[in-house]
PDB file of C-alpha atoms and ligand atoms in Angstrom:
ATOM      1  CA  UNK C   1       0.000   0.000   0.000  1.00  0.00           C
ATOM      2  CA  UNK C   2       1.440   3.447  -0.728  1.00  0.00           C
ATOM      3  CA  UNK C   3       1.326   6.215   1.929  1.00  0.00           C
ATOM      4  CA  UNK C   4      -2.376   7.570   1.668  1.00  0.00           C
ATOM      5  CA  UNK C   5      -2.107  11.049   1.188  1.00  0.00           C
ATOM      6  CA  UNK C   6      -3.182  14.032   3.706  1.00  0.00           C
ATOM      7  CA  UNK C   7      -6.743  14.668   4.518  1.00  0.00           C
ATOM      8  CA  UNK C   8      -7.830  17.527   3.472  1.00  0.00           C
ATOM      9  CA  UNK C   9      -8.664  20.392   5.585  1.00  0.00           C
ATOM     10  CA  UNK C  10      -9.165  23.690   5.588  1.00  0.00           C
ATOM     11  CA  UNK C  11      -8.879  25.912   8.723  1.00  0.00           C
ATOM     12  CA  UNK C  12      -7.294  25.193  11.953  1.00  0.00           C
ATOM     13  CA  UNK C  13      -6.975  21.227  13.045  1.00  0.00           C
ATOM     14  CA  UNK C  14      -5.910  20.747  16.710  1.00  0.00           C
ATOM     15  CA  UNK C  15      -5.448  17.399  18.736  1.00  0.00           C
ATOM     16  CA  UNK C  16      -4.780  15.920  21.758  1.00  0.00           C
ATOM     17  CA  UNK C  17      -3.122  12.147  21.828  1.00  0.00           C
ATOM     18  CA  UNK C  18      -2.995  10.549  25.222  1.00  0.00           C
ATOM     19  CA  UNK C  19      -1.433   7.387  26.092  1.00  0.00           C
ATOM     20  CA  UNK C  20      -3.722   5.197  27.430  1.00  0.00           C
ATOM     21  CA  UNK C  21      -0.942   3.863  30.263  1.00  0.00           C
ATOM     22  CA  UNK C  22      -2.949   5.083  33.214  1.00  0.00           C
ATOM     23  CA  UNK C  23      -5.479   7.853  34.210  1.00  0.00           C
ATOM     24  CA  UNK C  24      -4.954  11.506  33.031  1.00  0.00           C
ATOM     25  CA  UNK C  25      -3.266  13.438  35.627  1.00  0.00           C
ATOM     26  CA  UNK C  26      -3.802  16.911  36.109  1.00  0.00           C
ATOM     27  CA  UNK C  27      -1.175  17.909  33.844  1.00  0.00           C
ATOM     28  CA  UNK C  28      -2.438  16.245  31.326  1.00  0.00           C
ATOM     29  CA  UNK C  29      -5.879  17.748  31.346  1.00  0.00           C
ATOM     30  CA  UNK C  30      -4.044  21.202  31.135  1.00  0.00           C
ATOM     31  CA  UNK C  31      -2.575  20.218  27.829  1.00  0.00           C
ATOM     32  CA  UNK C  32      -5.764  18.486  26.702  1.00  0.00           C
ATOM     33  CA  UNK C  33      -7.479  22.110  27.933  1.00  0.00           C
ATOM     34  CA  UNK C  34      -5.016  24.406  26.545  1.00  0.00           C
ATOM     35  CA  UNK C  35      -5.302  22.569  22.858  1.00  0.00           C
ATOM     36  CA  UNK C  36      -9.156  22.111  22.815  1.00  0.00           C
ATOM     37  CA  UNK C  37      -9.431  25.558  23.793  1.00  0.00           C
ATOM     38  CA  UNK C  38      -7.055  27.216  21.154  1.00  0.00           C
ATOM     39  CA  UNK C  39      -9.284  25.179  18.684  1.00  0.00           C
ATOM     40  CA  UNK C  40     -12.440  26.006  19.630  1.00  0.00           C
ATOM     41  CA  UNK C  41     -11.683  30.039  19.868  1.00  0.00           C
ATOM     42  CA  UNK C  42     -10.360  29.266  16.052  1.00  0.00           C
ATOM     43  CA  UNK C  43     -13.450  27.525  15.431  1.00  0.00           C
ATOM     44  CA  UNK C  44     -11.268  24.614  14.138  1.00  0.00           C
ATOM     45  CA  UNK C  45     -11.240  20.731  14.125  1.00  0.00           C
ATOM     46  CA  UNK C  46     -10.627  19.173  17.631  1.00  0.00           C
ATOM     47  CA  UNK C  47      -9.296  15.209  17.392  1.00  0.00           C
ATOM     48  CA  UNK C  48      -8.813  13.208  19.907  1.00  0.00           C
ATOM     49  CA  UNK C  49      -6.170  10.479  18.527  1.00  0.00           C
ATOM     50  CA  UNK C  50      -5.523   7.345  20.959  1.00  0.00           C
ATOM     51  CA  UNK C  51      -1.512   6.685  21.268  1.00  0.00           C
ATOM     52  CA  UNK C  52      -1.883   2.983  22.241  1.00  0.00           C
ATOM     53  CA  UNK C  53       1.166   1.094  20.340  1.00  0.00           C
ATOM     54  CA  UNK C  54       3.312   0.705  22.856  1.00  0.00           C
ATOM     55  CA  UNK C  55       0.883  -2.562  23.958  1.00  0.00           C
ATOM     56  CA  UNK C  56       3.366  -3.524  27.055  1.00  0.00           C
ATOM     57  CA  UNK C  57       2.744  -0.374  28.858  1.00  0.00           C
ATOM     58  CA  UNK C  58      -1.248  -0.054  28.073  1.00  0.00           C
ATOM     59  CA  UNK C  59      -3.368  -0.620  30.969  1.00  0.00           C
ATOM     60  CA  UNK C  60      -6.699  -2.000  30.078  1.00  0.00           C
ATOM     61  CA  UNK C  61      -9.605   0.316  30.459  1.00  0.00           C
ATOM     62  CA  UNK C  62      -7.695   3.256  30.323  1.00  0.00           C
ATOM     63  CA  UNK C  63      -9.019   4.310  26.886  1.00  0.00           C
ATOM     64  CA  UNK C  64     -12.501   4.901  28.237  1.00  0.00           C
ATOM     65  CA  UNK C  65     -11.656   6.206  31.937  1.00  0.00           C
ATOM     66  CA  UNK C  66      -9.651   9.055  29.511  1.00  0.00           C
ATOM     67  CA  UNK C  67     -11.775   9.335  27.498  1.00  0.00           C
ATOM     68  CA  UNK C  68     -14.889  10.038  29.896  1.00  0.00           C
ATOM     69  CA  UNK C  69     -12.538  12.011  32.323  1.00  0.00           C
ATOM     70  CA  UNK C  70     -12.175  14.766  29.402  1.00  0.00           C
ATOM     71  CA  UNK C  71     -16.594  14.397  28.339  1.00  0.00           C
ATOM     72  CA  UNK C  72     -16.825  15.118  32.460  1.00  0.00           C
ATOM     73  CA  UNK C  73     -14.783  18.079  32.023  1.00  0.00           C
ATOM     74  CA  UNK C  74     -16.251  19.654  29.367  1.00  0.00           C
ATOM     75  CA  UNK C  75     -13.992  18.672  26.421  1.00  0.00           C
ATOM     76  CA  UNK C  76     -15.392  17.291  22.938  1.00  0.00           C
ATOM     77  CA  UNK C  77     -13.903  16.389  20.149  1.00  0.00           C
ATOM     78  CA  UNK C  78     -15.298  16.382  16.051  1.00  0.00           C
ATOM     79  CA  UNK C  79     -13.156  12.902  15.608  1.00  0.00           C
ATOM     80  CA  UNK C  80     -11.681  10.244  17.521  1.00  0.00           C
ATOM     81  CA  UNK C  81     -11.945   6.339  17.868  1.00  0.00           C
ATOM     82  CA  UNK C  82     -15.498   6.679  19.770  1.00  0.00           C
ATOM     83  CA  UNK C  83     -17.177   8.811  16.821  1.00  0.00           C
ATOM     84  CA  UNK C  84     -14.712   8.597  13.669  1.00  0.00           C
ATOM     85  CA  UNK C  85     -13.603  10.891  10.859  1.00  0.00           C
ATOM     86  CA  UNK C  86     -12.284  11.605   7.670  1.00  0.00           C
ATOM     87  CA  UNK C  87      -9.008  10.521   9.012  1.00  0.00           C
ATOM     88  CA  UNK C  88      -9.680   7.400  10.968  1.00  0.00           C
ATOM     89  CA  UNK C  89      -8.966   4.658  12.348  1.00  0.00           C
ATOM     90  CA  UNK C  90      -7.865   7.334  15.290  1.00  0.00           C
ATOM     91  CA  UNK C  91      -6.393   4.411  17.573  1.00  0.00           C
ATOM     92  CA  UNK C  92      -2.365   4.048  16.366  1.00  0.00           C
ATOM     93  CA  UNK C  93      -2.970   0.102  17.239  1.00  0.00           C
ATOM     94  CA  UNK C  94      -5.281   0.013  14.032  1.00  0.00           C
ATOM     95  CA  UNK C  95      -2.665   1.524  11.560  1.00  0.00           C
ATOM     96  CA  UNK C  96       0.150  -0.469  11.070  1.00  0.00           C
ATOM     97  CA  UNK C  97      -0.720  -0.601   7.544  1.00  0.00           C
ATOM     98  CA  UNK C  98       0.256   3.590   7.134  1.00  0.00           C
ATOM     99  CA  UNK C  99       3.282   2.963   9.186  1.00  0.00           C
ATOM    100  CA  UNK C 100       4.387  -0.004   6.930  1.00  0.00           C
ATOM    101  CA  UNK C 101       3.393   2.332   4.264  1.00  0.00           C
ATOM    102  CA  UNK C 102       5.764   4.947   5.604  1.00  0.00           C
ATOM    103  CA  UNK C 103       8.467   2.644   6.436  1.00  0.00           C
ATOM    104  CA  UNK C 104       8.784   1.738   2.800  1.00  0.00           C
ATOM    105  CA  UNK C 105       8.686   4.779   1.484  1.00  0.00           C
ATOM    106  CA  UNK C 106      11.602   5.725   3.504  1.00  0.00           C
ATOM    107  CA  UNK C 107      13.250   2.485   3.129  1.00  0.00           C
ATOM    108  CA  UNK C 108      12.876   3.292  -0.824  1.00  0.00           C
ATOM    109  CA  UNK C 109      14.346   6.935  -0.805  1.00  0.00           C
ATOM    110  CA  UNK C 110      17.792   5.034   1.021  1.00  0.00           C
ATOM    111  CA  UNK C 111      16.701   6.098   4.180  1.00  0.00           C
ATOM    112  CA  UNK C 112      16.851   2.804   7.029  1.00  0.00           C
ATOM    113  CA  UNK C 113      19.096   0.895   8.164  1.00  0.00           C
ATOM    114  CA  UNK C 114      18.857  -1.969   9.640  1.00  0.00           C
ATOM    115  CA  UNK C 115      19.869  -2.148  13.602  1.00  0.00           C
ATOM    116  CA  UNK C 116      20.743  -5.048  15.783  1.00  0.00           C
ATOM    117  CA  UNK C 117      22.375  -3.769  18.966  1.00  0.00           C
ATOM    118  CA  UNK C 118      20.886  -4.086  22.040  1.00  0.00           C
ATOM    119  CA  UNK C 119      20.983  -1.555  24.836  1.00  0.00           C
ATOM    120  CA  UNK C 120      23.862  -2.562  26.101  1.00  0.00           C
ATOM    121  CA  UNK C 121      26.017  -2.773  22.967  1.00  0.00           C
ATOM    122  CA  UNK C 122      24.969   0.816  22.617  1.00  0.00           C
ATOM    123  CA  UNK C 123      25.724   1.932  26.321  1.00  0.00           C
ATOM    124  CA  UNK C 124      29.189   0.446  25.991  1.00  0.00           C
ATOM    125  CA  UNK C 125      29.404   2.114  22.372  1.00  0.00           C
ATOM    126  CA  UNK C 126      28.759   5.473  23.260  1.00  0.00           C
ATOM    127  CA  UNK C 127      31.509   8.062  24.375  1.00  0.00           C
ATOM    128  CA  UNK C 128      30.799   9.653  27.808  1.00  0.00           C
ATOM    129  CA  UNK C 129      27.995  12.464  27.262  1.00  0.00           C
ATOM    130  CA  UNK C 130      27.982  15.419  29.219  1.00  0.00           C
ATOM    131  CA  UNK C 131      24.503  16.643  28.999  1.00  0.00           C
ATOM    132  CA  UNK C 132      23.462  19.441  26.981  1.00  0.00           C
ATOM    133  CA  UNK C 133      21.485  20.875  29.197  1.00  0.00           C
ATOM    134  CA  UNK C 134      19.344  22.867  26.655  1.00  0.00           C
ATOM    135  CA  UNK C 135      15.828  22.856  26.292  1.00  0.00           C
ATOM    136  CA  UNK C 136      16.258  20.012  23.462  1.00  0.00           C
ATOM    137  CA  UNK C 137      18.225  17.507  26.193  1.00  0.00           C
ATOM    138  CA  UNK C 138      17.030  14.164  25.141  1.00  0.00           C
ATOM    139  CA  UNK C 139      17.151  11.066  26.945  1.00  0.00           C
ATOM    140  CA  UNK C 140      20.148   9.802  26.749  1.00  0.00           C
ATOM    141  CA  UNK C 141      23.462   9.567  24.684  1.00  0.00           C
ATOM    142  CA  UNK C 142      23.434  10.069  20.630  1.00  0.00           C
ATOM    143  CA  UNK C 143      22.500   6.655  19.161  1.00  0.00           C
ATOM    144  CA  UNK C 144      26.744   6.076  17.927  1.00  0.00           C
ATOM    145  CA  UNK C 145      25.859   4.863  14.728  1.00  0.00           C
ATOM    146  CA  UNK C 146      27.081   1.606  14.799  1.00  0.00           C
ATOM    147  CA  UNK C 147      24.910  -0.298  12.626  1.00  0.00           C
ATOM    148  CA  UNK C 148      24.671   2.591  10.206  1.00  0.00           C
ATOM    149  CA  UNK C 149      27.640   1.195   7.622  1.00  0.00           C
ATOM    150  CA  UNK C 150      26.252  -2.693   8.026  1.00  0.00           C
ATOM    151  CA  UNK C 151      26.285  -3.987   4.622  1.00  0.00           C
ATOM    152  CA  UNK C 152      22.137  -4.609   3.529  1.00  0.00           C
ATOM    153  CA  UNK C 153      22.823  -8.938   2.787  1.00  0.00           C
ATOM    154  CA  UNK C 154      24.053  -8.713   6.577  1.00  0.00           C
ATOM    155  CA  UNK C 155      21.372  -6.564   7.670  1.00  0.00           C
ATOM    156  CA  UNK C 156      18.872  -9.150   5.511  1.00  0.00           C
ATOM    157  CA  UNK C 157      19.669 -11.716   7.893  1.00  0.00           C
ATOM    158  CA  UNK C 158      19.726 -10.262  10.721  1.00  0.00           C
ATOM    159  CA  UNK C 159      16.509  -8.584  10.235  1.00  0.00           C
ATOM    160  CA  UNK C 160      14.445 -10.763  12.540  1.00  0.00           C
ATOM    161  CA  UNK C 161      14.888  -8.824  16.203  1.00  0.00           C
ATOM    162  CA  UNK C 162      16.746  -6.152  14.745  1.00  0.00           C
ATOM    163  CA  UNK C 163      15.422  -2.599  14.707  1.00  0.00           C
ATOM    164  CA  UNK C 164      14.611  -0.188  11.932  1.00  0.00           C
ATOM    165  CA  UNK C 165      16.352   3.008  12.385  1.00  0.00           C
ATOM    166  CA  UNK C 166      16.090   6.298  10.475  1.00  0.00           C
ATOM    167  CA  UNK C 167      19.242   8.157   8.831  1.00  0.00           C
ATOM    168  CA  UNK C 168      19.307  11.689  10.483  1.00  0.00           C
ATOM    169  CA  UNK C 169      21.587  14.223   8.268  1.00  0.00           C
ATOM    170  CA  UNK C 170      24.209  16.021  10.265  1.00  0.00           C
ATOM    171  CA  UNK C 171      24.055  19.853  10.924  1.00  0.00           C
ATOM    172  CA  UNK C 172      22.031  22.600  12.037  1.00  0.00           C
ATOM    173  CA  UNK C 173      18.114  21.807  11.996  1.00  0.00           C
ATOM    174  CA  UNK C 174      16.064  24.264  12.845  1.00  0.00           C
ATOM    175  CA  UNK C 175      12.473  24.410  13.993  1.00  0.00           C
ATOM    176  CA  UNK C 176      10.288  26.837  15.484  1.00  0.00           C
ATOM    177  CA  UNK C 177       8.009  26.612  18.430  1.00  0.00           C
ATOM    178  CA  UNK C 178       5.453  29.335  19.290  1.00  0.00           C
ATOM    179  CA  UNK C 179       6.403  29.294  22.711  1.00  0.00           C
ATOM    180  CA  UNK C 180      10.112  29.056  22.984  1.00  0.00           C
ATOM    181  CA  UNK C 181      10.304  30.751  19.089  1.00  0.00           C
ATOM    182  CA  UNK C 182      13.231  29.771  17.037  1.00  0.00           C
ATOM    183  CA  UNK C 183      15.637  26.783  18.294  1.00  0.00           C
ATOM    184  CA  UNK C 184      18.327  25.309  16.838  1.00  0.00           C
ATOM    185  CA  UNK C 185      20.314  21.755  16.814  1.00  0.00           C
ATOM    186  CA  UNK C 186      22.348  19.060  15.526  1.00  0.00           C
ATOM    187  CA  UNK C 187      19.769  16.204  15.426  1.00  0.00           C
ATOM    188  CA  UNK C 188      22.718  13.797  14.630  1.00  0.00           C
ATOM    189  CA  UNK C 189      24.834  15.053  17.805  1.00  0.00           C
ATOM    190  CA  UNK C 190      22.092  15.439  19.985  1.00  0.00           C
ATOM    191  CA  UNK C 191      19.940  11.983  18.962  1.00  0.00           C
ATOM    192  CA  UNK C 192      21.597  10.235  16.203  1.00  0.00           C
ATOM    193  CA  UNK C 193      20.010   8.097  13.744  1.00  0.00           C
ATOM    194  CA  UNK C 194      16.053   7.647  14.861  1.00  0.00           C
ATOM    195  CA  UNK C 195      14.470   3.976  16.032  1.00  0.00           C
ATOM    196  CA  UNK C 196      11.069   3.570  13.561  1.00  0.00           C
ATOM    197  CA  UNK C 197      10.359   0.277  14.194  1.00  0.00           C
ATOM    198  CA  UNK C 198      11.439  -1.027  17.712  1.00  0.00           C
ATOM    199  CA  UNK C 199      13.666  -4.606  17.954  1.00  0.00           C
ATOM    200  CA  UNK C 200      10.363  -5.875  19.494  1.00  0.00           C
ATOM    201  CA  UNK C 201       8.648  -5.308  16.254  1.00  0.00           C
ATOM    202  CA  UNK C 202       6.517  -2.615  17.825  1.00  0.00           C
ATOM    203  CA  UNK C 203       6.053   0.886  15.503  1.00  0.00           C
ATOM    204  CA  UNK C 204       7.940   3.661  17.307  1.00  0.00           C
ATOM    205  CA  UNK C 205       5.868   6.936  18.657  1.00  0.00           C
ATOM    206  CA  UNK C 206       8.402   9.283  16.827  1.00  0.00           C
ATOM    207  CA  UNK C 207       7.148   7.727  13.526  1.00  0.00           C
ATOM    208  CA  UNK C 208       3.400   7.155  14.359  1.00  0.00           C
ATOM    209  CA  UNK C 209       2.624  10.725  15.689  1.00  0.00           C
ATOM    210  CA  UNK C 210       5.070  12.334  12.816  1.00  0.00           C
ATOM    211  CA  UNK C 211       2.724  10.268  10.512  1.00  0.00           C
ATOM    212  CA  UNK C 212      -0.724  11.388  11.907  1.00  0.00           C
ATOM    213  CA  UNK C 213      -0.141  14.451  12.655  1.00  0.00           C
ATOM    214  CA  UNK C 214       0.505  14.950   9.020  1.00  0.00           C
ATOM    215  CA  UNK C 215      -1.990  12.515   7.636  1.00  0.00           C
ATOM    216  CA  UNK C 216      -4.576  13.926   9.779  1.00  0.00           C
ATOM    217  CA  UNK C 217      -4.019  17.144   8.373  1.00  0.00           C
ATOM    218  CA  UNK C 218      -3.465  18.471  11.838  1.00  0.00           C
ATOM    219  CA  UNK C 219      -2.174  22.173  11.621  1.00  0.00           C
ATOM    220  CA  UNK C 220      -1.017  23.151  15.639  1.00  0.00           C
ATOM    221  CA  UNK C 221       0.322  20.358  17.939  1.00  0.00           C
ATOM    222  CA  UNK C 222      -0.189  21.629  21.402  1.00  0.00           C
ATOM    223  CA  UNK C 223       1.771  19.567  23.953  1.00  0.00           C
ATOM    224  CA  UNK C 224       3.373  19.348  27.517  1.00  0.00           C
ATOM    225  CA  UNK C 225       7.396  20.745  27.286  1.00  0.00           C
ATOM    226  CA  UNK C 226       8.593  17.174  28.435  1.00  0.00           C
ATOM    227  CA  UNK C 227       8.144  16.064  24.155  1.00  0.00           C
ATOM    228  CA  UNK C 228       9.742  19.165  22.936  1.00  0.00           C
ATOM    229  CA  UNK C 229      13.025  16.844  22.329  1.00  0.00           C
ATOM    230  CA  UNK C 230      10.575  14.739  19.663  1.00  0.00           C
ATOM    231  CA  UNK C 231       9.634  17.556  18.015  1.00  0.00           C
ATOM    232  CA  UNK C 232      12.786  17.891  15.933  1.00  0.00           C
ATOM    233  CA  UNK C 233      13.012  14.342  14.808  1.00  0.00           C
ATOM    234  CA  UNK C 234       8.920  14.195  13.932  1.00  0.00           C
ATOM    235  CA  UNK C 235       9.655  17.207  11.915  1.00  0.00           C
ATOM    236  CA  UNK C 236      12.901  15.463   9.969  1.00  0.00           C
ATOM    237  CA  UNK C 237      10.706  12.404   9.159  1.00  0.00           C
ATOM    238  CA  UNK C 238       7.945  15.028   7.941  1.00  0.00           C
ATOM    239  CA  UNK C 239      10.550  16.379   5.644  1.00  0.00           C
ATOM    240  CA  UNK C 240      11.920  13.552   4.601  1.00  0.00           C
ATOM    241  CA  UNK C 241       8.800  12.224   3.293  1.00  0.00           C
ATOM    242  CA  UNK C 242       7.572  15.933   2.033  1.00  0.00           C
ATOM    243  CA  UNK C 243       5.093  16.105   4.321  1.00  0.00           C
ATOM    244  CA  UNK C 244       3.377  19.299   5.952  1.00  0.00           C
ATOM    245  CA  UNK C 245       4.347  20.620   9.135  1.00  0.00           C
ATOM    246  CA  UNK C 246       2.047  21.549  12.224  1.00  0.00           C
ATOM    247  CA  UNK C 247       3.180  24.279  14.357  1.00  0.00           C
ATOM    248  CA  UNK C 248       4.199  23.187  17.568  1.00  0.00           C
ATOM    249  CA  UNK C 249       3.317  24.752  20.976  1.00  0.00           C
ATOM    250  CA  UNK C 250       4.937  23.363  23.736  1.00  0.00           C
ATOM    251  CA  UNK C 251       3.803  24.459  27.013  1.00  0.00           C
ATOM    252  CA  UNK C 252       5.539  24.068  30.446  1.00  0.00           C
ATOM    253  CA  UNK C 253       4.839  21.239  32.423  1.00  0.00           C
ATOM    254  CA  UNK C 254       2.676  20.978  35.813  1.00  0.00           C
ATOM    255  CA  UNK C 255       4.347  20.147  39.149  1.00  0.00           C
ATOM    256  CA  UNK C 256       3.091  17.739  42.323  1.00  0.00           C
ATOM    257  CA  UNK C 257       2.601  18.603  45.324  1.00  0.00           C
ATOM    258  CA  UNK C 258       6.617  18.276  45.830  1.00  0.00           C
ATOM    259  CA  UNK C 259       7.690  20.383  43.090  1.00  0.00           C
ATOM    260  CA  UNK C 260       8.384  17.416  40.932  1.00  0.00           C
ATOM    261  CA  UNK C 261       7.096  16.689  37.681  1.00  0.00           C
ATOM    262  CA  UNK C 262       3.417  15.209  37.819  1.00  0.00           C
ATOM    263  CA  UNK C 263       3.594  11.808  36.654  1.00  0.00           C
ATOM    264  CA  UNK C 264       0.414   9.100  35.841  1.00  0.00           C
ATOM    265  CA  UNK C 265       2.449   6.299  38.130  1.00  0.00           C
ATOM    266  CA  UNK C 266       1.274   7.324  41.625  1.00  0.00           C
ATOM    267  CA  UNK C 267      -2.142   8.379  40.222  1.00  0.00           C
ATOM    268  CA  UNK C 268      -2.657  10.910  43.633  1.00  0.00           C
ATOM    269  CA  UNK C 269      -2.684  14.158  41.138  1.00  0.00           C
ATOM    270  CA  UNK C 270      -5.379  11.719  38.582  1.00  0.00           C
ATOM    271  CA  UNK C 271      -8.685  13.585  37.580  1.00  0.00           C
ATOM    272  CA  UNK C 272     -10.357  10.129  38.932  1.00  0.00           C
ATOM    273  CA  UNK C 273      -9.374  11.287  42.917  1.00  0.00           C
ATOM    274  CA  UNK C 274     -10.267  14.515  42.144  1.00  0.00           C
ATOM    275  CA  UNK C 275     -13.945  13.340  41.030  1.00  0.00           C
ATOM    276  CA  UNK C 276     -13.887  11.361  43.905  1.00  0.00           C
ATOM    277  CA  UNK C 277     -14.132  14.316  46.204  1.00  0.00           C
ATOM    278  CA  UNK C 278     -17.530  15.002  44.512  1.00  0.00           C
ATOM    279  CA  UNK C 279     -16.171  18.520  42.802  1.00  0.00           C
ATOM    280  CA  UNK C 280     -18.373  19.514  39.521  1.00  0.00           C
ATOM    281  CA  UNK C 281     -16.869  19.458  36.553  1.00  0.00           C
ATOM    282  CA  UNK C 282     -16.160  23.955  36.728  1.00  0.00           C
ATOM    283  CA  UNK C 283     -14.361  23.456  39.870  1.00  0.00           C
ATOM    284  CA  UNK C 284     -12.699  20.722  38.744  1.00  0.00           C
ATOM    285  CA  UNK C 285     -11.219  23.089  35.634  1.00  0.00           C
ATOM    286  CA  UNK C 286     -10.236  25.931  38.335  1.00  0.00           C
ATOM    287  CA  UNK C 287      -8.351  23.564  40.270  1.00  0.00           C
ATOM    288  CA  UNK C 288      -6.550  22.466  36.586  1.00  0.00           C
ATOM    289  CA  UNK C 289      -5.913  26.154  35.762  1.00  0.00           C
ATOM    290  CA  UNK C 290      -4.042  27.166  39.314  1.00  0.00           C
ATOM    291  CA  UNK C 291      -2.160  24.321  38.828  1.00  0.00           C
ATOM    292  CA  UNK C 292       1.834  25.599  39.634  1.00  0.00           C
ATOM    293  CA  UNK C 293       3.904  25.272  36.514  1.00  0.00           C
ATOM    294  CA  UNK C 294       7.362  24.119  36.558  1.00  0.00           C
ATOM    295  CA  UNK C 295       9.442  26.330  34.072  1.00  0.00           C
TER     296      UNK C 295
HETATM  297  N1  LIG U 301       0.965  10.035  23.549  1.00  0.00           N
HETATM  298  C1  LIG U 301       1.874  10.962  24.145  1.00  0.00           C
HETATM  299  C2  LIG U 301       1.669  11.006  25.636  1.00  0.00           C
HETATM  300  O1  LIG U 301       0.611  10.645  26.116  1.00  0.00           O
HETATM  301  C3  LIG U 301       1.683  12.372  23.655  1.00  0.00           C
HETATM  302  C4  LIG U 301       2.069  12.532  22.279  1.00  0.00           C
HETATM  303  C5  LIG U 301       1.899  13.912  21.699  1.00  0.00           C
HETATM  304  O2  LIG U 301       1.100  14.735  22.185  1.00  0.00           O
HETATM  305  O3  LIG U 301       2.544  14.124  20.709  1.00  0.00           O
HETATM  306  O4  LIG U 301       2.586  11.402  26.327  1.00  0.00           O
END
């Protein structure tokens, strides 16, 4: 199948994508707010896209405890898995088929390699990595590009368990983001070559949400400060494959009650306790816009 091209749209498209690995925390509801909101006042398209690929770390029943955490609060959306779309299937689980699509497309234009070292190979490849300590700090040491020069009959048979990874060019990249404006990097430096497909055969979130976002025609990706590090290498596969840009927004993140970043794991700061506490749905959206901000 070839890569279905872009819905069309006209006006502005917004989204939120949640992760359906636990209940929405606070935090999240402020990004979920802050995007529905800047859609609505443009009196664009809101979708609500379901990030479940990475299967290991979905909990079951999250989709619809999300999903009726943001109805409670007030939050709709014109597409989504629940009520479909132009650009459907909205759940990443049901579109490997685009992804395969993608991956051959890339793989066509010289693009992949394959890549078969584990995490440790790559821990005791890499050279000792100060951090960066920018804005763009990723999560760990530049992939070292060991597998990069692997001939392709080797890579052929080693392609069971190995992982797909994407060639990043070297040099500046630059990006823009309308809350931290221009910013600038060295994707290969900073990240190295990108994982597409994971060694577990599992389609990797950089290439699934650089893929939807486009092919959903989304125009403004609003979304919590902690992804800004993605942002450059959804927006190389988006160019790669001469696809249209959103504009990002990424907006700072929401602290606990210890000043760390909110996280779903404990579930304390969930919208589920606060419900609990029998607070209507306006209080509950005062309580989610004094929130304190981590900058
Ligand atoms: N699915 C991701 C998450 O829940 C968000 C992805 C995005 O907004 O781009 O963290």
């Amino acid at each position: 199948m070839p890569l279905p091209p872009p819905t069309e749209r006209t006006g502005f498209v917004g989204r939120y994508a949640p992760s359906p690995t636990g209940d929405l925390h606070l935090g999240n509801l402020r990004t979920a707010l802050v995007a529905w909101e800047e859609a609505r006042r443009a009196g664009g398209t809101f979708i609500l896209r379901v990030e479940d690929l990475d299967t290991p770390r979905c909990v079951p029943g999250a989709e619809e405890r999300m999903l009726d955490d943001l109805r409670w609060l007030g939050i709709d959306w014109d597409e989504g898995p629940d009520v479909g779309g132009p650009a459907g299937p909205y759940r990443q689980s049901e579109r490997s088929e685009i992804y395969e699509a993608a991956l051959q497309e890339l793989e066509w234009r010289g693009l992949t390699f394959l890549c078969t070292c584990s995490r440790r190979d790559l821990r005791e490849a890499s050279a000792p990595h100060p951090p960066l300590g920018g804005p763009l700090e990723a999560e760990g040491p530049p992939y070292p590009g060991t597998c990069r020069m692997s001939d392709p009959v080797t890579q052929r048979l080693h392609s069971n368990g190995a992982a797909v990874r994407f060639r990043v060019s070297e040099g500046e990249f630059r990006f823009s983001d309308a809350e931290m404006g221009e910013l600038v990097c060295d994707l290969q430096k900073l990240i190295g070559d990108i994982i597409i497909r994971r060694r577990d055969g599992l389609w990797a979130y950089q290439l699934a949400c650089a893929i939807d976002d486009a092919l959903m025609g989304v125009t403004h990706v609003t979304r919590g400060r902690d992804l800004l590090s993605s942002t450059p290498r959804q927006l190389a596969l988006q160019r790669a494959l001469g696809l249209r840009e959103p504009q990002h927004r990424h907006i700072p993140l929401v602290a606990d009650a210890t000043g760390a970043r909110m996280s779903k794991r404990d579930g304390s700061d969930s919208l589920r306790s606060l419900r609990e506490t029998g607070v209507t749905p306006e209080e509950a959206r005062r309580v989610i816009s004094n929130v304190t901000l981590l900058d």
